[in-house]
XYZ file of C-alpha atoms in Angstrom:
341
model
C -0.069 -0.049 0.066
C 1.414 3.415 -0.934
C 2.207 6.031 1.784
C -0.642 8.428 2.627
C 0.702 11.924 2.001
C -0.153 13.903 5.036
C -0.005 17.738 4.879
C 0.299 19.499 8.204
C -0.180 23.314 8.360
C 1.755 24.948 11.203
C -0.892 27.232 12.511
C 0.079 30.193 14.786
C 3.810 30.229 15.100
C 3.620 31.844 18.543
C 1.430 28.966 19.953
C 2.159 25.278 20.596
C 1.577 24.197 17.108
C 5.225 23.330 16.296
C 5.808 21.757 19.796
C 2.858 19.224 19.313
C 3.758 18.696 15.567
C 7.489 17.923 16.302
C 6.697 15.713 19.344
C 4.052 13.791 17.430
C 6.422 13.361 14.433
C 9.242 12.181 16.707
C 7.330 8.975 17.446
C 8.122 6.536 14.516
C 4.823 4.799 15.038
C 3.067 8.107 13.928
C 5.111 8.481 10.603
C 5.057 4.809 9.608
C 3.278 4.350 6.349
C 2.916 8.015 5.741
C 4.793 10.750 3.868
C 4.677 13.867 6.046
C 4.822 17.439 4.685
C 4.774 20.368 7.027
C 3.629 23.690 5.471
C 5.414 26.268 7.505
C 8.635 28.024 8.430
C 11.959 26.216 9.100
C 13.037 29.192 11.002
C 9.980 28.971 13.273
C 10.462 25.136 13.545
C 14.124 25.561 14.524
C 13.113 28.208 17.192
C 10.639 25.868 18.921
C 12.778 22.879 18.663
C 15.514 24.650 20.649
C 12.988 26.045 23.128
C 11.773 22.610 24.127
C 15.217 21.034 23.694
C 14.104 18.332 21.354
C 16.964 16.122 20.641
C 17.582 13.949 17.476
C 14.797 15.613 15.433
C 15.081 17.562 12.218
C 12.959 18.363 9.177
C 14.037 17.642 5.584
C 13.609 21.040 3.834
C 11.925 20.669 0.384
C 10.540 23.083 -2.191
C 7.464 21.048 -3.250
C 5.455 18.061 -2.127
C 6.787 16.077 -5.024
C 10.264 16.164 -3.452
C 9.098 14.788 -0.073
C 11.192 11.982 1.461
C 8.806 9.216 2.722
C 11.335 8.315 5.537
C 11.649 11.692 7.048
C 9.336 14.561 8.193
C 9.476 17.147 5.487
C 8.837 20.868 5.603
C 8.120 23.429 2.810
C 8.933 26.981 3.583
C 5.689 29.005 2.893
C 6.481 32.165 4.987
C 8.321 35.371 4.669
C 12.113 34.974 5.383
C 11.980 37.672 8.122
C 9.052 36.075 10.050
C 9.527 36.579 13.793
C 8.547 34.224 16.532
C 7.142 35.870 19.710
C 6.198 33.014 21.897
C 2.776 33.422 23.553
C 1.995 36.677 21.749
C -0.634 37.364 19.147
C 0.924 39.182 16.205
C -0.060 39.979 12.681
C 3.114 38.225 11.475
C 1.920 35.075 13.113
C -1.468 35.458 11.437
C 0.077 36.071 8.062
C 2.422 32.999 8.361
C -0.596 30.813 9.346
C -2.606 32.053 6.372
C 0.350 31.434 3.950
C 0.613 27.865 5.226
C -3.070 27.197 4.645
C -3.044 28.595 1.136
C -0.019 26.524 0.216
C -1.634 23.346 1.537
C -4.896 24.122 -0.223
C -3.073 24.492 -3.504
C -1.455 21.134 -3.099
C -4.712 19.370 -2.107
C -6.338 20.736 -5.320
C -3.483 19.556 -7.255
C -3.500 16.063 -5.658
C 0.031 16.471 -4.261
C -1.101 15.462 -0.854
C -4.009 13.248 0.308
C -5.163 14.790 3.609
C -4.517 17.870 5.658
C -4.103 18.257 9.388
C -4.349 21.847 10.593
C -2.473 23.020 13.804
C -4.349 25.704 15.754
C -4.656 29.252 14.513
C -5.645 32.578 16.378
C -8.753 33.798 14.704
C -8.093 37.416 15.510
C -4.573 37.805 14.107
C -5.232 35.594 11.020
C -8.291 37.853 10.199
C -6.104 40.835 10.481
C -3.809 39.258 7.865
C -6.634 38.969 5.368
C -8.342 35.683 6.409
C -12.088 36.350 5.990
C -13.556 33.319 7.789
C -14.679 32.436 11.386
C -12.278 29.492 11.383
C -10.730 26.598 9.461
C -14.036 24.918 8.964
C -15.528 27.800 6.882
C -12.172 28.371 4.987
C -12.053 24.792 3.668
C -15.652 24.767 2.848
C -15.202 27.879 0.798
C -12.113 26.539 -0.919
C -13.590 23.316 -1.945
C -17.120 24.530 -2.631
C -18.894 22.710 0.076
C -21.753 24.907 1.245
C -23.318 22.054 3.187
C -20.747 21.079 5.898
C -20.666 20.337 9.536
C -17.953 20.686 12.234
C -17.531 17.484 14.306
C -15.372 16.887 17.341
C -14.635 13.254 18.058
C -12.603 10.790 19.985
C -12.937 7.008 20.737
C -15.951 7.726 22.933
C -18.199 9.983 20.951
C -18.626 12.209 17.893
C -20.348 15.559 18.241
C -21.547 17.969 15.398
C -23.477 21.157 15.692
C -26.067 23.107 13.572
C -24.839 26.509 14.529
C -21.108 26.660 14.655
C -19.182 29.848 14.914
C -21.823 32.462 15.238
C -22.715 34.769 18.182
C -25.153 33.292 20.816
C -27.709 36.088 20.184
C -28.182 34.813 16.634
C -28.502 31.055 17.497
C -32.356 30.784 17.867
C -33.068 32.465 14.555
C -30.337 30.392 12.791
C -31.796 27.096 13.743
C -34.177 26.001 11.103
C -35.740 22.728 9.960
C -33.779 22.769 6.723
C -30.578 23.279 8.475
C -31.048 20.541 10.891
C -32.200 18.194 8.164
C -29.041 19.083 6.095
C -26.735 18.386 9.036
C -28.449 15.097 9.650
C -28.069 14.007 6.032
C -24.433 14.881 6.107
C -23.795 13.148 9.406
C -25.473 10.080 8.114
C -23.622 9.910 4.819
C -20.275 10.803 6.366
C -20.589 8.061 9.008
C -21.290 5.533 6.217
C -18.568 6.599 3.912
C -15.861 7.710 6.465
C -16.337 5.287 9.292
C -18.000 2.356 7.719
C -21.082 2.423 9.848
C -23.994 1.099 7.752
C -26.978 2.504 9.839
C -25.598 5.305 12.024
C -27.634 6.089 15.252
C -27.783 9.845 15.532
C -28.885 11.580 18.647
C -30.413 15.025 18.334
C -30.290 17.644 21.117
C -32.972 20.217 21.948
C -32.434 23.856 21.901
C -33.961 24.920 25.131
C -33.328 23.709 28.664
C -35.078 20.250 29.280
C -35.643 20.115 25.489
C -38.374 22.690 26.015
C -40.347 20.814 28.564
C -43.288 20.197 26.066
C -43.310 23.877 25.069
C -43.172 25.421 28.589
C -39.567 26.611 28.004
C -39.711 27.221 24.318
C -41.505 25.839 21.217
C -38.440 25.258 18.935
C -38.506 21.566 19.715
C -42.103 21.136 18.536
C -42.145 23.577 15.550
C -38.546 22.939 14.190
C -36.418 20.087 15.643
C -39.123 17.254 15.871
C -40.315 17.882 12.315
C -36.748 17.764 11.018
C -36.244 14.486 12.887
C -39.329 13.032 11.396
C -38.407 14.021 7.934
C -34.848 12.585 8.417
C -36.556 9.406 9.591
C -38.785 9.311 6.423
C -35.470 9.411 4.424
C -34.196 6.372 6.233
C -31.891 8.150 8.631
C -31.992 6.885 12.214
C -32.315 10.211 14.050
C -33.584 10.092 17.577
C -34.579 12.912 20.038
C -34.691 15.716 20.905
C -32.737 15.042 24.048
C -32.171 17.555 26.994
C -28.509 18.206 26.714
C -27.727 18.187 30.432
C -29.180 14.843 31.206
C -28.062 13.442 27.895
C -24.408 13.946 28.679
C -24.679 13.559 32.485
C -26.456 10.138 32.384
C -24.022 8.681 29.844
C -26.827 8.386 27.215
C -24.256 9.507 24.618
C -22.545 6.170 24.670
C -25.509 4.535 22.885
C -25.093 6.693 19.738
C -22.659 6.833 16.776
C -22.881 10.552 16.454
C -24.605 13.582 18.189
C -26.102 16.636 16.578
C -26.187 19.568 18.923
C -27.962 22.887 18.135
C -25.088 25.160 18.902
C -21.321 25.331 19.693
C -20.995 25.396 23.517
C -24.007 23.190 24.108
C -22.313 20.142 22.536
C -18.655 21.043 22.783
C -18.396 22.127 26.338
C -19.453 18.800 27.718
C -17.400 16.966 25.006
C -14.246 18.702 25.838
C -14.814 18.284 29.581
C -14.953 14.463 28.939
C -12.398 14.216 26.294
C -9.929 17.050 25.794
C -6.316 15.651 25.395
C -7.222 13.256 22.572
C -10.079 15.154 20.897
C -9.909 15.938 17.145
C -11.893 18.261 14.859
C -13.150 16.765 11.547
C -15.007 18.786 8.751
C -17.844 16.528 7.486
C -19.087 17.365 3.932
C -15.782 18.246 2.337
C -14.502 16.357 -0.868
C -10.999 16.313 0.939
C -10.077 15.063 4.316
C -9.349 17.868 6.877
C -8.725 17.088 10.615
C -7.216 19.210 13.308
C -6.388 18.764 17.087
C -9.223 19.629 19.292
C -7.247 22.395 21.256
C -6.358 25.969 20.710
C -2.900 27.847 20.427
C -2.440 27.556 24.325
C -0.109 30.689 24.529
C 0.270 29.997 28.253
C 2.209 26.747 27.637
C 4.548 27.913 24.760
C 8.195 26.977 25.289
C 7.708 25.002 28.471
C 7.594 21.602 26.877
C 4.335 20.986 28.618
C 2.007 20.748 25.687
C 0.464 17.339 24.935
C 0.887 15.919 21.550
C -1.789 13.290 21.996
C -4.470 15.344 20.060
C -2.087 15.966 17.204
C -1.195 12.246 17.047
C -4.952 11.322 16.994
C -5.656 13.950 14.278
C -2.878 12.390 11.954
C -4.223 8.760 12.619
C -7.790 9.920 12.156
C -7.125 11.741 8.901
C -5.459 8.589 7.492
C -8.179 6.233 8.711
C -10.773 8.438 7.045
C -8.923 8.592 3.777
C -8.540 4.817 3.674
C -12.227 4.179 4.658
C -13.380 6.730 1.981
C -11.230 5.073 -0.671
C -12.629 1.654 0.264
C -16.151 2.934 0.115
C -15.631 4.673 -3.237
C -14.109 1.451 -4.703
C -17.000 -0.624 -3.323
C -19.632 1.789 -4.771
C -17.839 1.912 -8.098
C -17.861 -1.930 -8.225
C -21.531 -2.092 -7.366
C -22.423 0.230 -10.305
C -20.472 -2.028 -12.766
C-alpha cells in the first residue's frame, strides 16, 4: 500500500503548534506508512525545537510536495524569510504566516500533491487581521472546496459531536436554527458516518435547543415547531435520528454512549461537555468536504509555549484519524464503483 501523503499546516507560530507537531512526528509509530509534509517556516520550527530542547529531530527541507522523502518529516517554507517568533503573543506576522501555510496546503490538495490535511491551531483574531475572512478553518476549507453544506464534528474514541450553529454569536442562534438546516446536518452526518467510518446504519442523537428540550413547550417551542419535524423528515428518508434530548441529562447520564454521532444545536451546548470528557485526545473533523481535513481539538495555548508541557496526543490522534478516514473513504468509493458495474 502506498504511503498516505499527510500535509500539516503549522498554525500560529507563537502558539504550541510546532511543539505538538514535532513531538508527534518524533514518534516513529506516527510516521510509519505516511509521507509527512509540514507547510510552515523552517526558521520557526528551529526556534521551537530549541526552546523545548527536542533532541535527534530535524525536518527535511523541500521546495515542493513532490520532493518529499517518505522516510523523514518534510517541511516546505511557505512564509516570509523575516518572520519573527514571539512566543505566547498574538501578532499580525503570526497570522500572516498561518494564512500562507493554509493557502499552500490548499493548492497542493487541489493539485493532488497531498492526500489529507491536518491543521495546527490558529488565532482567529490575528489571522483575520492578515486577510483571512472566515470564522475558522471549517468555513475556510468549505469555501475553498465549494462545500456549502458542511458540519464541524469533534470526536474521539468515545463520541462524535456535531453542531447546527457553529461559529456564530449566541444572540443569533435561535433564529439560525431551522428545520432545513437541521435536516441538512443530519443527512451529512449520516452519509459521512457511512463513507468515512464504515457504519451502515448510524444512530444519530439530536439535542434540543431549550433547557429540558423545551419541557413540552413550557420553556420554548423550537423543539415542537422545528426540531421534531426535522427528525421526522430525516427518519422518512431512512436516517436513524432520535430525540430531541435535553443536553444536560443526555451527557450527565452517559446516554451519549448509545449513539454513533450526536447533533447539538449550537457550539457550546455540545462542545463544552465533550471537551470536559475528552480534551487531550479530541480531534476536529469537517464533514461534507471532498477532501479530508482534521485538526487537534485544542487551541494555540499561548500560556504553555516553550515550556515543553503541551500534549501531542491530540495531534497524533488527528494524524491517525485523517489517514483512517482517507482509507475508509477510498474503500467505500471503490465498493460503490464496483456495485455500479
